């Protein structure tokens, strides 16, 4: 009987620990922007003629980070005001534009097509700026 109660206690403890891990808050949208998106978009928007494979690789990594951040952003998360806009159609539209622009940037980088990369960066900037106007007024996309 002691063994059975010990086993039940152990299982309850593990279940509780797993529930606690699952409830751990994800990164906020603001944290994601500051830690991931801003540094990556600074690389993409500051592009000049890449002269080496290492420079193209840095661009590829930046575009990948933006695309992955778009996926994370689309899943929701709290804004600085505590709201979660992920169910709003406009939010999802802007997230989709962000992901599409990042994918276009990745394709341009694979082809080493600077003009296409700049075009993708401009599309990305537009979606970021629109999102900031709606959800984070007063903060420019490139700040």
mmCIF file of C-alpha atoms in Angstrom:
data_model
loop_
_atom_site.group_PDB
_atom_site.id
_atom_site.type_symbol
_atom_site.label_atom_id
_atom_site.label_comp_id
_atom_site.label_asym_id
_atom_site.label_seq_id
_atom_site.Cartn_x
_atom_site.Cartn_y
_atom_site.Cartn_z
ATOM 1 C CA UNK A 1 0.000 0.000 0.000
ATOM 2 C CA UNK A 2 2.876 2.376 0.825
ATOM 3 C CA UNK A 3 4.404 1.675 -2.571
ATOM 4 C CA UNK A 4 1.115 2.439 -4.329
ATOM 5 C CA UNK A 5 0.644 5.733 -2.401
ATOM 6 C CA UNK A 6 4.256 6.684 -3.087
ATOM 7 C CA UNK A 7 3.790 6.007 -6.771
ATOM 8 C CA UNK A 8 0.589 8.072 -6.864
ATOM 9 C CA UNK A 9 2.341 10.927 -5.059
ATOM 10 C CA UNK A 10 5.246 10.744 -7.529
ATOM 11 C CA UNK A 11 2.885 10.804 -10.524
ATOM 12 C CA UNK A 12 0.994 13.769 -9.066
ATOM 13 C CA UNK A 13 4.278 15.596 -8.507
ATOM 14 C CA UNK A 14 5.418 15.002 -12.101
ATOM 15 C CA UNK A 15 2.029 16.059 -13.488
ATOM 16 C CA UNK A 16 2.154 19.233 -11.413
ATOM 17 C CA UNK A 17 5.680 20.008 -12.598
ATOM 18 C CA UNK A 18 4.692 19.489 -16.243
ATOM 19 C CA UNK A 19 1.647 21.732 -15.837
ATOM 20 C CA UNK A 20 3.862 24.419 -14.313
ATOM 21 C CA UNK A 21 6.275 24.186 -17.258
ATOM 22 C CA UNK A 22 3.412 24.393 -19.740
ATOM 23 C CA UNK A 23 2.047 27.499 -18.024
ATOM 24 C CA UNK A 24 5.349 29.348 -18.272
ATOM 25 C CA UNK A 25 4.604 32.589 -20.115
ATOM 26 C CA UNK A 26 5.961 32.913 -23.602
ATOM 27 C CA UNK A 27 8.009 35.884 -24.648
ATOM 28 C CA UNK A 28 5.935 39.022 -25.127
ATOM 29 C CA UNK A 29 5.583 40.566 -28.575
ATOM 30 C CA UNK A 30 7.595 43.570 -27.390
ATOM 31 C CA UNK A 31 10.429 41.318 -26.152
ATOM 32 C CA UNK A 32 10.396 39.411 -29.442
ATOM 33 C CA UNK A 33 10.623 42.666 -31.373
ATOM 34 C CA UNK A 34 13.465 44.050 -29.268
ATOM 35 C CA UNK A 35 15.497 40.839 -28.998
ATOM 36 C CA UNK A 36 14.968 39.322 -32.444
ATOM 37 C CA UNK A 37 13.134 41.398 -35.025
ATOM 38 C CA UNK A 38 14.853 44.755 -34.584
ATOM 39 C CA UNK A 39 18.419 43.389 -34.859
ATOM 40 C CA UNK A 40 17.460 41.192 -37.828
ATOM 41 C CA UNK A 41 15.603 43.915 -39.723
ATOM 42 C CA UNK A 42 18.463 46.339 -39.093
ATOM 43 C CA UNK A 43 20.687 43.910 -40.989
ATOM 44 C CA UNK A 44 18.187 43.515 -43.835
ATOM 45 C CA UNK A 45 17.327 47.201 -44.133
ATOM 46 C CA UNK A 46 20.965 48.266 -43.887
ATOM 47 C CA UNK A 47 22.089 46.039 -46.729
ATOM 48 C CA UNK A 48 24.648 47.320 -49.175
ATOM 49 C CA UNK A 49 26.357 45.236 -51.818
ATOM 50 C CA UNK A 50 27.330 41.993 -50.029
ATOM 51 C CA UNK A 51 30.879 41.096 -51.039
ATOM 52 C CA UNK A 52 31.323 37.701 -49.465
ATOM 53 C CA UNK A 53 29.525 34.484 -48.662
ATOM 54 C CA UNK A 54 29.750 35.451 -44.982
ATOM 55 C CA UNK A 55 27.807 38.654 -45.655
ATOM 56 C CA UNK A 56 25.142 36.747 -47.596
ATOM 57 C CA UNK A 57 24.977 34.226 -44.741
ATOM 58 C CA UNK A 58 24.406 37.027 -42.215
ATOM 59 C CA UNK A 59 21.559 38.286 -44.402
ATOM 60 C CA UNK A 60 20.121 34.773 -44.693
ATOM 61 C CA UNK A 61 20.207 34.343 -40.922
ATOM 62 C CA UNK A 62 18.497 37.704 -40.443
ATOM 63 C CA UNK A 63 15.722 36.842 -42.921
ATOM 64 C CA UNK A 64 15.204 33.473 -41.243
ATOM 65 C CA UNK A 65 14.890 35.125 -37.826
ATOM 66 C CA UNK A 66 12.276 37.536 -39.166
ATOM 67 C CA UNK A 67 10.277 34.714 -40.759
ATOM 68 C CA UNK A 68 10.371 32.648 -37.561
ATOM 69 C CA UNK A 69 9.419 35.711 -35.512
ATOM 70 C CA UNK A 70 6.441 36.244 -37.825
ATOM 71 C CA UNK A 71 5.298 32.686 -37.128
ATOM 72 C CA UNK A 72 5.685 33.243 -33.373
ATOM 73 C CA UNK A 73 3.908 36.590 -33.583
ATOM 74 C CA UNK A 74 1.016 35.009 -35.459
ATOM 75 C CA UNK A 75 0.491 32.584 -32.584
ATOM 76 C CA UNK A 76 -0.155 35.487 -30.268
ATOM 77 C CA UNK A 77 1.414 36.968 -27.232
ATOM 78 C CA UNK A 78 0.927 40.023 -25.146
ATOM 79 C CA UNK A 79 1.644 43.517 -26.366
ATOM 80 C CA UNK A 80 3.077 46.139 -24.040
ATOM 81 C CA UNK A 81 -0.480 46.991 -22.935
ATOM 82 C CA UNK A 82 -1.208 43.354 -22.026
ATOM 83 C CA UNK A 83 -3.588 42.762 -24.950
ATOM 84 C CA UNK A 84 -3.253 39.765 -27.246
ATOM 85 C CA UNK A 85 -4.343 40.752 -30.771
ATOM 86 C CA UNK A 86 -3.706 37.367 -32.413
ATOM 87 C CA UNK A 87 -7.406 36.761 -33.121
ATOM 88 C CA UNK A 88 -7.788 40.049 -34.981
ATOM 89 C CA UNK A 89 -7.927 39.693 -38.790
ATOM 90 C CA UNK A 90 -5.799 42.826 -39.338
ATOM 91 C CA UNK A 91 -3.090 41.443 -37.024
ATOM 92 C CA UNK A 92 -3.014 38.162 -38.934
ATOM 93 C CA UNK A 93 -2.910 40.007 -42.272
ATOM 94 C CA UNK A 94 0.133 42.005 -41.142
ATOM 95 C CA UNK A 95 1.815 38.905 -39.712
ATOM 96 C CA UNK A 96 1.245 37.123 -43.040
ATOM 97 C CA UNK A 97 2.766 40.080 -44.904
ATOM 98 C CA UNK A 98 5.770 39.991 -42.560
ATOM 99 C CA UNK A 99 6.262 36.260 -43.158
ATOM 100 C CA UNK A 100 5.819 36.606 -46.926
ATOM 101 C CA UNK A 101 8.301 39.481 -47.101
ATOM 102 C CA UNK A 102 10.837 37.517 -45.068
ATOM 103 C CA UNK A 103 10.377 34.515 -47.368
ATOM 104 C CA UNK A 104 10.906 36.742 -50.414
ATOM 105 C CA UNK A 105 14.060 38.070 -48.756
ATOM 106 C CA UNK A 106 15.273 34.505 -48.192
ATOM 107 C CA UNK A 107 14.641 33.651 -51.847
ATOM 108 C CA UNK A 108 16.483 36.785 -53.001
ATOM 109 C CA UNK A 109 19.418 35.964 -50.741
ATOM 110 C CA UNK A 110 19.591 32.407 -52.078
ATOM 111 C CA UNK A 111 19.837 33.872 -55.593
ATOM 112 C CA UNK A 112 22.179 36.630 -54.371
ATOM 113 C CA UNK A 113 19.797 39.112 -55.980
ATOM 114 C CA UNK A 114 20.365 42.427 -54.212
ATOM 115 C CA UNK A 115 17.551 44.262 -56.027
ATOM 116 C CA UNK A 116 15.007 41.593 -55.066
ATOM 117 C CA UNK A 117 16.316 41.668 -51.494
ATOM 118 C CA UNK A 118 15.850 45.432 -51.316
ATOM 119 C CA UNK A 119 12.312 45.063 -52.713
ATOM 120 C CA UNK A 120 11.518 42.410 -50.102
ATOM 121 C CA UNK A 121 12.984 44.648 -47.406
ATOM 122 C CA UNK A 122 10.772 47.514 -48.536
ATOM 123 C CA UNK A 123 7.691 45.262 -48.381
ATOM 124 C CA UNK A 124 8.766 44.114 -44.928
ATOM 125 C CA UNK A 125 9.177 47.710 -43.787
ATOM 126 C CA UNK A 126 5.676 48.566 -44.991
ATOM 127 C CA UNK A 127 4.077 45.719 -43.040
ATOM 128 C CA UNK A 128 6.111 46.565 -39.923
ATOM 129 C CA UNK A 129 5.233 50.240 -40.110
ATOM 130 C CA UNK A 130 1.509 49.491 -40.584
ATOM 131 C CA UNK A 131 1.574 47.176 -37.588
ATOM 132 C CA UNK A 132 3.302 49.789 -35.451
ATOM 133 C CA UNK A 133 0.756 52.426 -36.457
ATOM 134 C CA UNK A 134 -2.109 50.159 -35.370
ATOM 135 C CA UNK A 135 -0.640 48.361 -32.372
ATOM 136 C CA UNK A 136 2.348 50.359 -31.132
ATOM 137 C CA UNK A 137 1.696 54.000 -32.048
ATOM 138 C CA UNK A 138 4.586 56.408 -31.749
ATOM 139 C CA UNK A 139 7.228 53.770 -32.414
ATOM 140 C CA UNK A 140 8.645 53.686 -35.938
ATOM 141 C CA UNK A 141 9.380 50.301 -37.482
ATOM 142 C CA UNK A 142 13.078 51.107 -37.788
ATOM 143 C CA UNK A 143 13.612 52.159 -34.174
#
